[in-house]
Every structure is written in C-alpha cells, then in structure tokens.
Amino acid sequence: QVQVVESGGGLVQAGGSLRLSCVASGSIFSINYMGWYRQAPGKQRELVADITTGGGTNYADSVKGRFTISRDNAKDTMRLQMNSLKPEDTAVYYCNARSSGPLGIQINDWGQGTQVTVSS
C-alpha cells in the first residue's frame, strides 16, 4: 500500500509564502507522476501543478509565476513553493502520485491533504 503524506500547510497573510512537501512511500512500482491539487469547500478538486520524472511541469494559470513545483525522483518527494499567496489560494492541498502497474494500469494514490488558509 502506497503512503502519500503532505505537510507544510498553515495560516498565512496575503502576500506571504508557504512551502508544501509530499512524500510517497511503499509503492512497488516506479512513480512517474506527482502533482498538487487543491479543493476549497463546496468546490471541485483542481490541479495546481504537476511534474513528471522527466522534469516536465504544468501549472494552473492562477498560480503561474507565484508557485514553483519541484521533485526529487530518487526519494519520491515533491515540494510546492508558494509565494505571493492570495485569499483565493485557500484550500486543502492534496498530493497525488501515479505509477504504472500491470497491463498498463495506472495506479493513483492520494494523500490526506494539508490545509492552507490565506487571510486578507
């Protein structure tokens, strides 16, 4: 069973910064994708940023220029540096890890989430 654990959330004033970390462990398959998603109350979960083992990154338009995603492939860890935070960034942030299992089936694992609250 894969364990995905996020940390680093908290309360910060608008314009401040936070750094989120994610550690994925216990997978017998190589993880080829990790990403950060967030979900505000009553809203759909949305992609914030993601990264592949090849280093390719993708950011939501709303966070471009403010957030930076990075990954240590050897340790299956991921970090999200969040700068210039805005109240609309308030959400529970989830780490997602994906790996390729038998017959090409993709295994999708989620962490429990970490709360980020940005006050105005």
Short mmCIF file of C-alpha atoms in Angstrom, two decimals:
data_model
loop_
_atom_site.label_atom_id
_atom_site.label_comp_id
_atom_site.label_asym_id
_atom_site.label_seq_id
_atom_site.Cartn_x
_atom_site.Cartn_y
_atom_site.Cartn_z
CA GLN A 1 0.00 0.00 0.00
CA VAL A 2 1.35 3.38 -1.02
CA GLN A 3 1.52 6.10 1.59
CA VAL A 4 1.32 9.71 0.46
CA VAL A 5 1.82 12.33 3.14
CA GLU A 6 1.62 16.10 2.79
CA SER A 7 2.93 18.69 5.20
CA GLY A 8 3.62 22.39 5.41
CA GLY A 9 0.16 23.89 5.38
CA GLY A 10 -0.92 26.60 7.73
CA LEU A 11 -2.28 30.10 8.12
CA VAL A 12 -0.57 32.97 6.35
CA GLN A 13 -1.42 36.54 5.46
CA ALA A 14 -1.95 37.60 1.87
CA GLY A 15 1.37 38.16 0.17
CA GLY A 16 3.12 35.64 2.35
CA SER A 17 4.70 32.33 1.48
CA LEU A 18 4.35 28.68 2.38
CA ARG A 19 6.20 25.58 1.31
CA LEU A 20 4.38 22.28 1.00
CA SER A 21 6.10 18.92 0.96
CA CYS A 22 4.91 15.50 -0.10
CA VAL A 23 6.49 12.12 0.47
CA ALA A 24 5.29 8.99 -1.32
CA SER A 25 6.46 5.66 0.01
CA GLY A 26 5.65 1.97 -0.11
CA SER A 27 4.99 1.64 -3.83
CA ILE A 28 6.41 -1.41 -5.58
CA PHE A 29 6.07 0.38 -8.90
CA SER A 30 8.01 3.40 -10.01
CA ILE A 31 6.19 6.69 -9.63
CA ASN A 32 6.13 8.54 -12.91
CA TYR A 33 3.95 11.46 -11.93
CA MET A 34 3.37 13.63 -8.91
CA GLY A 35 1.10 16.58 -8.63
CA TRP A 36 -0.54 19.05 -6.30
CA TYR A 37 -4.28 19.51 -6.30
CA ARG A 38 -6.46 21.65 -4.11
CA GLN A 39 -10.07 21.70 -3.07
CA ALA A 40 -11.97 24.53 -1.44
CA PRO A 41 -15.22 23.86 0.45
CA GLY A 42 -18.05 23.19 -1.97
CA LYS A 43 -15.70 23.27 -4.94
CA GLN A 44 -14.29 20.66 -7.27
CA ARG A 45 -10.78 19.47 -6.77
CA GLU A 46 -8.47 21.20 -9.22
CA LEU A 47 -4.94 20.80 -10.45
CA VAL A 48 -2.45 23.29 -9.06
CA ALA A 49 0.80 21.98 -10.52
CA ASP A 50 2.36 18.70 -11.50
CA ILE A 51 5.67 17.25 -12.55
CA THR A 52 6.93 14.10 -14.25
CA THR A 53 10.14 12.17 -13.71
CA GLY A 54 11.43 13.80 -16.87
CA GLY A 55 11.11 17.19 -15.26
CA GLY A 56 8.17 18.45 -17.24
CA THR A 57 5.96 20.79 -15.25
CA ASN A 58 2.49 22.19 -15.59
CA TYR A 59 0.83 24.99 -13.64
CA ALA A 60 -2.67 26.27 -13.33
CA ASP A 61 -2.99 29.71 -14.84
CA SER A 62 -3.99 31.11 -11.47
CA VAL A 63 -0.67 30.20 -9.86
CA LYS A 64 1.81 30.76 -12.68
CA GLY A 65 4.65 32.99 -11.61
CA ARG A 66 3.82 32.51 -7.93
CA PHE A 67 4.16 28.78 -7.30
CA THR A 68 7.09 26.52 -8.09
CA ILE A 69 6.94 22.74 -8.11
CA SER A 70 9.98 20.52 -7.70
CA ARG A 71 10.67 16.82 -7.23
CA ASP A 72 13.38 14.53 -6.00
CA ASN A 73 12.86 11.42 -8.11
CA ALA A 74 15.20 9.25 -6.08
CA LYS A 75 13.26 9.90 -2.90
CA ASP A 76 9.78 10.24 -4.42
CA THR A 77 9.36 13.57 -2.72
CA MET A 78 7.77 16.71 -4.04
CA ARG A 79 7.70 20.31 -2.96
CA LEU A 80 5.47 23.24 -3.76
CA GLN A 81 6.87 26.66 -3.02
CA MET A 82 4.00 29.13 -2.81
CA ASN A 83 4.77 32.83 -2.90
CA SER A 84 2.58 35.91 -3.07
CA LEU A 85 -0.31 33.96 -1.64
CA LYS A 86 -3.82 35.23 -2.16
CA PRO A 87 -7.04 34.53 -0.25
CA GLU A 88 -8.31 32.58 -3.23
CA ASP A 89 -5.48 30.12 -2.68
CA THR A 90 -7.22 28.96 0.49
CA ALA A 91 -7.99 25.25 0.17
CA VAL A 92 -6.98 21.80 1.24
CA TYR A 93 -3.96 20.84 -0.81
CA TYR A 94 -3.55 17.21 -1.83
CA CYS A 95 -0.57 15.34 -3.13
CA ASN A 96 -1.19 12.89 -5.96
CA ALA A 97 1.24 10.17 -7.01
CA ARG A 98 0.81 7.91 -10.00
CA SER A 99 2.60 4.77 -11.08
CA SER A 100 2.23 2.22 -13.87
CA GLY A 101 1.08 -1.19 -12.72
CA PRO A 102 0.38 -4.44 -14.56
CA LEU A 103 -1.11 -4.33 -18.05
CA GLY A 104 -0.54 -0.62 -18.25
CA ILE A 105 -2.97 0.15 -15.46
CA GLN A 106 -2.15 3.41 -13.79
CA ILE A 107 -2.20 3.41 -10.01
CA ASN A 108 -3.40 6.64 -8.46
CA ASP A 109 -2.66 7.50 -4.83
CA TRP A 110 -3.73 10.50 -2.77
CA GLY A 111 -2.59 11.97 0.48
CA GLN A 112 -4.87 13.12 3.27
CA GLY A 113 -4.37 16.78 2.46
CA THR A 114 -2.95 19.78 4.25
CA GLN A 115 -4.91 22.94 4.94
CA VAL A 116 -3.71 26.24 3.52
CA THR A 117 -5.51 29.34 4.71
CA VAL A 118 -4.64 32.79 3.41
CA SER A 119 -6.12 35.73 5.26
CA SER A 120 -6.82 39.05 3.60
#
